[in-house]
Amino acid sequence: MSNVIDLTDLSEYKLRKLEERIVDGLSHPDPEVLKIWTEMARDTIRKFPGAPEPSKSSITLTMPIGASEQERATLEREFIEGFSSYKQDVMAQLLELLKEHMLLQKEVAERRAKET
């Protein structure tokens, strides 16, 4: 017996919420810097909205012969939990990279604002 598990779960709604949270959290005493920085941050979030979805959107698990329903449910649950945990770890790392990138963007925005 096999089970097909759908691995896609990142919705457009979550992406918009991420963008809102990050952009709304930006602040700077110079409004021109904030404007430039916000535009750069939005572009970055659109390019890198989160962990990529798997190129293979489903996995077929072949259950051992004679496995009970409880054993199948346990295997499926553990697989989903393990994959979800990994995806959360990747997302956390991506958010840290985004944070570092946006701090560098702030410096660029400050320099661009001085040039104008």
Backbone as ProteinMPNN parsed JSONL, in Angstrom:
{"seq_chain_A": "MSNVIDLTDLSEYKLRKLEERIVDGLSHPDPEVLKIWTEMARDTIRKFPGAPEPSKSSITLTMPIGASEQERATLEREFIEGFSSYKQDVMAQLLELLKEHMLLQKEVAERRAKET", "coords_chain_A": {"N_chain_A": [[0.844, -1.175, 0.0], [0.448, 2.269, -0.732], [0.964, 5.712, 0.068], [0.215, 8.978, -0.929], [1.73, 12.005, -0.391], [1.164, 15.373, -0.153], [3.403, 17.986, -0.573], [3.408, 20.727, -0.815], [2.785, 23.831, 0.652], [3.03, 26.537, 1.029], [1.495, 29.506, 0.768], [0.251, 32.198, -1.324], [-0.853, 34.115, 0.306], [0.626, 33.884, 2.706], [3.064, 34.832, 1.794], [2.511, 37.513, 1.198], [1.911, 38.399, 3.77], [4.384, 38.047, 5.014], [5.914, 39.93, 3.609], [4.564, 42.281, 4.405], [5.057, 42.219, 7.2], [7.856, 42.484, 7.307], [8.433, 44.869, 5.829], [6.817, 46.74, 7.189], [8.165, 46.759, 9.557], [10.461, 48.178, 9.122], [12.337, 51.07, 9.853], [13.489, 54.453, 9.9], [15.115, 57.498, 10.661], [15.367, 59.349, 8.596], [13.22, 60.192, 6.099], [13.615, 59.919, 3.313], [15.634, 57.995, 3.083], [14.262, 55.866, 4.223], [12.246, 55.516, 2.307], [13.724, 54.717, -0.001], [14.984, 52.437, 1.022], [12.775, 50.827, 1.722], [11.689, 50.286, -0.797], [13.796, 48.794, -1.907], [13.785, 46.638, -0.134], [11.25, 45.506, -0.586], [11.603, 44.621, -3.24], [13.562, 42.677, -2.808], [12.207, 40.815, -1.18], [10.267, 39.966, -2.95], [11.866, 38.648, -4.788], [13.012, 36.644, -3.232], [10.997, 34.99, -1.663], [10.704, 33.016, 0.259], [11.467, 29.745, 1.541], [12.255, 27.552, -1.104], [9.749, 25.754, -2.902], [9.492, 22.219, -2.988], [10.962, 20.586, -5.815], [9.881, 18.272, -6.543], [6.678, 17.61, -5.997], [5.232, 15.744, -4.586], [5.498, 12.73, -2.696], [5.714, 9.28, -2.858], [5.128, 6.95, -0.502], [6.059, 3.722, 0.185], [4.533, 1.344, 1.985], [5.52, -0.981, 4.491], [4.955, -4.479, 3.998], [2.21, -5.896, 5.586], [1.995, -3.909, 7.454], [0.29, -2.222, 10.01], [-2.671, -0.093, 10.19], [-2.206, 1.832, 12.111], [0.611, 1.837, 12.228], [1.163, 2.717, 9.641], [-0.004, 5.259, 9.716], [1.611, 6.407, 11.673], [4.147, 6.363, 10.415], [3.654, 8.047, 8.219], [2.964, 10.428, 9.582], [5.363, 10.953, 10.99], [7.118, 11.331, 8.858], [6.019, 13.615, 7.622], [6.211, 15.45, 9.76], [9.005, 15.502, 10.094], [9.861, 16.49, 7.593], [8.549, 18.971, 7.593], [9.772, 20.182, 9.791], [12.392, 20.408, 8.85], [11.941, 22.164, 6.717], [11.132, 24.428, 8.145], [13.518, 25.009, 9.454], [15.149, 25.676, 7.26], [13.764, 27.936, 6.395], [14.105, 29.623, 8.619], [16.85, 30.053, 8.485], [16.984, 31.335, 6.016], [15.555, 33.672, 6.61], [17.334, 34.879, 8.382], [19.463, 35.41, 6.642], [18.138, 37.196, 4.957], [17.683, 39.283, 6.738], [20.325, 40.172, 7.249], [20.992, 40.953, 4.662], [19.141, 43.013, 4.241], [19.993, 44.874, 6.113], [22.368, 45.642, 4.964], [21.273, 46.772, 2.692], [20.099, 48.971, 3.842], [22.31, 50.557, 4.426], [23.161, 51.101, 1.819], [20.934, 52.534, 0.927], [21.133, 54.759, 2.592], [23.479, 55.917, 1.601], [22.693, 56.445, -1.03], [20.665, 58.311, -0.571], [22.127, 60.439, 0.401], [23.425, 61.211, -1.891], [21.495, 62.467, -3.354]], "CA_chain_A": [[0.0, 0.0, 0.0], [1.202, 3.513, -0.832], [0.284, 6.961, 0.387], [0.767, 10.147, -1.595], [1.742, 13.125, 0.548], [1.365, 16.661, -0.801], [4.419, 18.726, 0.171], [3.285, 22.166, -1.037], [1.908, 24.456, 1.637], [3.309, 27.968, 1.157], [0.489, 30.193, -0.045], [0.46, 33.605, -1.67], [-1.238, 34.88, 1.492], [1.765, 33.897, 3.624], [4.1, 35.685, 1.217], [2.1, 38.912, 1.411], [2.046, 38.692, 5.199], [5.821, 38.176, 5.284], [6.318, 41.227, 3.084], [4.009, 43.302, 5.292], [5.772, 42.213, 8.486], [9.222, 42.995, 7.167], [8.419, 46.266, 5.406], [6.251, 47.541, 8.283], [9.138, 46.811, 10.643], [11.576, 49.065, 8.783], [12.208, 52.458, 10.3], [14.693, 55.263, 9.768], [14.743, 58.896, 10.917], [15.343, 60.098, 7.336], [12.158, 59.632, 5.264], [14.131, 59.555, 1.985], [16.315, 56.703, 3.262], [13.221, 54.863, 4.437], [11.588, 55.274, 1.02], [14.649, 53.936, -0.843], [15.196, 51.148, 1.679], [11.54, 50.052, 1.608], [11.6, 49.813, -2.187], [14.791, 47.726, -2.06], [13.333, 45.487, 0.664], [10.135, 44.875, -1.323], [12.179, 43.889, -4.37], [14.252, 41.49, -2.28], [11.206, 39.845, -0.712], [9.64, 39.378, -4.145], [12.828, 37.72, -5.395], [13.293, 35.548, -2.304], [9.837, 35.015, -0.778], [10.723, 31.964, 1.268], [12.129, 28.512, 1.122], [11.652, 27.077, -2.345], [8.922, 24.556, -2.837], [10.218, 21.079, -3.556], [10.747, 20.388, -7.249], [8.984, 17.111, -6.582], [5.641, 18.086, -5.084], [4.652, 14.671, -3.779], [6.339, 11.55, -2.49], [4.941, 8.072, -2.622], [5.757, 6.09, 0.493], [5.615, 2.336, 0.112], [4.427, 0.829, 3.344], [5.945, -2.377, 4.64], [3.888, -5.487, 3.939], [1.702, -6.27, 6.903], [1.949, -2.773, 8.384], [-1.068, -1.89, 10.463], [-3.091, 1.283, 9.932], [-1.519, 2.689, 13.091], [2.007, 1.959, 11.797], [1.153, 3.572, 8.453], [-0.281, 6.628, 10.159], [2.81, 6.871, 12.386], [5.186, 6.613, 9.415], [3.258, 9.236, 7.475], [3.062, 11.579, 10.497], [6.778, 11.23, 11.258], [7.703, 11.88, 7.643], [5.52, 14.986, 7.467], [6.807, 16.266, 10.823], [10.428, 15.667, 9.788], [9.992, 17.388, 6.444], [8.117, 20.306, 8.029], [10.821, 20.702, 10.661], [13.503, 20.804, 7.977], [11.517, 23.355, 5.984], [11.173, 25.536, 9.099], [14.936, 25.327, 9.658], [15.595, 26.376, 6.052], [13.128, 29.258, 6.418], [14.762, 30.425, 9.659], [18.148, 30.459, 7.951], [16.706, 32.303, 4.957], [15.181, 34.937, 7.251], [18.573, 35.481, 8.901], [20.156, 35.966, 5.475], [17.367, 38.356, 4.527], [17.942, 40.346, 7.714], [21.66, 40.7, 6.965], [20.917, 41.612, 3.359], [18.399, 44.264, 4.385], [20.839, 45.835, 6.83], [23.273, 46.185, 3.948], [20.455, 47.645, 1.853], [19.914, 50.235, 4.576], [23.531, 51.339, 4.204], [23.109, 51.558, 0.43], [19.899, 53.568, 0.882], [21.677, 55.966, 3.233], [24.431, 56.52, 0.658], [21.936, 56.99, -2.179], [19.944, 59.504, -0.122], [23.128, 61.525, 0.512], [23.779, 61.628, -3.248], [20.42, 63.265, -3.96]], "C_chain_A": [[0.89, 1.239, 0.0], [0.323, 4.679, -0.453], [0.972, 8.077, -0.371], [0.623, 11.317, -0.636], [2.046, 14.397, -0.227], [2.325, 17.488, 0.05], [4.307, 20.237, 0.004], [2.326, 22.77, -0.012], [2.135, 25.953, 1.788], [2.389, 28.732, 0.212], [0.908, 31.626, -0.332], [0.142, 34.504, -0.469], [-0.062, 34.989, 2.461], [2.866, 34.812, 3.108], [3.767, 37.162, 1.419], [2.263, 39.306, 2.872], [3.516, 38.863, 5.58], [6.316, 39.537, 4.815], [5.822, 42.351, 3.994], [4.785, 43.383, 6.601], [7.145, 42.836, 8.369], [9.205, 44.486, 6.833], [7.859, 47.168, 6.503], [7.234, 47.684, 9.443], [10.322, 47.716, 10.36], [11.307, 50.464, 9.326], [13.556, 53.152, 10.139], [14.284, 56.716, 9.984], [14.664, 59.746, 9.645], [14.301, 59.471, 6.412], [12.638, 59.212, 3.872], [14.856, 58.205, 2.043], [15.274, 55.605, 3.414], [12.518, 54.517, 3.129], [12.459, 54.385, 0.125], [14.8, 52.527, -0.284], [13.964, 50.238, 1.539], [11.386, 49.476, 0.2], [12.577, 48.655, -2.417], [14.338, 46.463, -1.315], [12.194, 44.756, -0.038], [10.662, 44.059, -2.501], [12.854, 42.599, -3.911], [13.256, 40.422, -1.867], [10.512, 39.191, -1.903], [10.565, 38.372, -4.818], [13.03, 36.476, -4.545], [12.18, 35.446, -1.263], [9.832, 33.961, 0.324], [11.467, 30.764, 0.746], [11.467, 28.02, -0.156], [10.788, 25.846, -2.102], [9.715, 23.409, -3.458], [9.931, 20.937, -5.043], [9.872, 19.156, -7.484], [7.91, 17.388, -5.537], [4.945, 16.991, -4.285], [5.627, 13.499, -3.726], [5.423, 10.374, -2.219], [5.727, 7.204, -1.65], [5.188, 4.684, 0.341], [5.656, 1.777, 1.524], [4.902, -0.626, 3.391], [4.737, -3.318, 4.585], [3.499, -5.853, 5.362], [1.656, -5.129, 7.903], [0.5, -2.473, 8.742], [-1.397, -0.446, 10.093], [-2.368, 2.251, 10.868], [-0.057, 2.893, 12.678], [2.109, 2.86, 10.559], [0.944, 5.028, 8.84], [0.937, 7.219, 10.865], [3.915, 7.219, 11.397], [4.884, 7.892, 8.641], [3.424, 10.485, 8.347], [4.526, 11.955, 10.741], [7.476, 11.825, 10.037], [7.296, 13.344, 7.481], [6.14, 15.907, 8.519], [8.29, 16.528, 10.541], [10.648, 16.636, 8.648], [9.61, 18.809, 6.839], [9.167, 20.958, 8.912], [12.009, 21.194, 9.842], [13.16, 22.092, 7.237], [11.534, 24.585, 6.895], [12.616, 25.967, 9.357], [15.498, 26.102, 8.47], [15.031, 27.794, 6.048], [13.792, 30.163, 7.46], [16.119, 30.926, 9.162], [17.969, 31.517, 6.858], [16.351, 33.663, 5.556], [16.399, 35.64, 7.846], [19.381, 36.109, 7.768], [19.457, 37.232, 4.983], [17.632, 39.545, 5.441], [19.307, 40.995, 7.445], [21.661, 41.496, 5.658], [20.224, 42.965, 3.483], [19.173, 45.312, 5.183], [21.863, 46.455, 5.878], [22.514, 47.118, 2.999], [20.225, 48.991, 2.529], [21.13, 51.133, 4.361], [23.562, 51.909, 2.786], [22.089, 52.696, 0.295], [20.401, 54.879, 1.494], [22.659, 56.675, 2.294], [23.704, 57.143, -0.53], [21.204, 58.268, -1.776], [20.892, 60.685, -0.003], [23.481, 62.089, -0.866], [22.726, 62.532, -3.862], [20.285, 64.62, -3.317]], "O_chain_A": [[1.941, 1.266, 0.64], [-0.896, 4.648, -0.627], [2.2, 8.109, -0.443], [-0.467, 11.589, -0.132], [3.08, 14.486, -0.889], [2.1, 17.674, 1.246], [5.064, 20.968, 0.643], [1.207, 22.29, 0.171], [1.476, 26.582, 2.616], [2.503, 28.61, -1.008], [1.789, 32.185, 0.321], [0.793, 35.528, -0.261], [0.214, 36.07, 2.981], [3.528, 35.492, 3.892], [4.636, 37.961, 1.768], [2.701, 40.415, 3.177], [3.85, 39.732, 6.385], [7.049, 40.219, 5.531], [6.576, 43.269, 4.316], [5.13, 44.471, 7.061], [7.555, 43.622, 9.222], [9.889, 45.277, 7.484], [8.384, 48.261, 6.721], [7.14, 48.632, 10.223], [11.111, 47.998, 11.261], [10.185, 50.967, 9.26], [14.613, 52.528, 10.228], [13.213, 57.126, 9.536], [13.964, 60.759, 9.624], [14.475, 58.332, 5.98], [12.12, 58.248, 3.31], [14.7, 57.375, 1.148], [15.39, 54.541, 2.807], [12.227, 53.348, 2.873], [11.97, 53.407, -0.442], [14.751, 51.545, -1.026], [14.09, 49.043, 1.273], [11.0, 48.319, 0.033], [12.226, 47.657, -3.045], [14.496, 45.351, -1.819], [12.176, 43.526, -0.08], [10.215, 42.935, -2.732], [12.726, 41.558, -4.556], [13.445, 39.245, -2.174], [10.205, 37.999, -1.869], [10.109, 37.363, -5.355], [13.199, 35.378, -5.075], [12.396, 35.782, -0.099], [9.01, 34.034, 1.237], [12.022, 30.776, -0.353], [10.243, 28.068, -0.276], [11.06, 25.025, -1.226], [10.523, 23.627, -4.361], [8.801, 21.139, -5.487], [9.209, 19.037, -8.515], [8.191, 17.401, -4.338], [4.147, 17.289, -3.396], [6.464, 13.321, -4.611], [4.474, 10.473, -1.441], [6.845, 6.779, -1.939], [3.972, 4.491, 0.367], [6.706, 1.751, 2.166], [4.704, -1.391, 2.447], [3.651, -2.991, 5.062], [4.35, -6.086, 6.221], [1.319, -5.338, 9.068], [-0.387, -2.473, 7.889], [-0.511, 0.327, 9.729], [-1.971, 3.345, 10.466], [0.457, 4.007, 12.77], [3.033, 3.666, 10.447], [1.635, 5.918, 8.345], [1.258, 8.393, 10.679], [4.555, 8.262, 11.529], [5.769, 8.723, 8.437], [3.968, 11.49, 7.889], [4.884, 13.132, 10.705], [8.319, 12.712, 10.165], [8.14, 14.205, 7.231], [6.549, 17.023, 8.199], [8.772, 17.645, 10.728], [11.518, 17.505, 8.72], [10.292, 19.758, 6.45], [9.424, 22.156, 8.794], [12.563, 22.261, 10.109], [13.986, 23.0, 7.14], [11.913, 25.671, 6.456], [12.899, 27.16, 9.466], [16.237, 27.07, 8.649], [15.744, 28.746, 5.732], [14.013, 31.346, 7.199], [16.488, 32.078, 9.39], [18.728, 32.484, 6.796], [16.803, 34.695, 5.059], [16.481, 36.868, 7.814], [19.919, 37.206, 7.915], [20.11, 38.217, 4.637], [17.787, 40.674, 4.977], [19.422, 42.22, 7.418], [22.255, 42.57, 5.569], [20.671, 43.95, 2.896], [19.017, 46.51, 4.947], [22.181, 47.64, 5.977], [23.053, 48.132, 2.557], [20.164, 50.026, 1.865], [20.986, 52.335, 4.138], [23.944, 53.061, 2.582], [22.352, 53.698, -0.37], [20.129, 55.963, 0.978], [22.661, 57.903, 2.212], [24.054, 58.234, -0.98], [21.134, 59.211, -2.564], [20.501, 61.82, -0.278], [23.793, 63.272, -1.006], [23.022, 63.285, -4.79], [19.427, 65.409, -3.713]]}, "name": "protein", "num_of_chains": 1, "seq": "MSNVIDLTDLSEYKLRKLEERIVDGLSHPDPEVLKIWTEMARDTIRKFPGAPEPSKSSITLTMPIGASEQERATLEREFIEGFSSYKQDVMAQLLELLKEHMLLQKEVAERRAKET"}
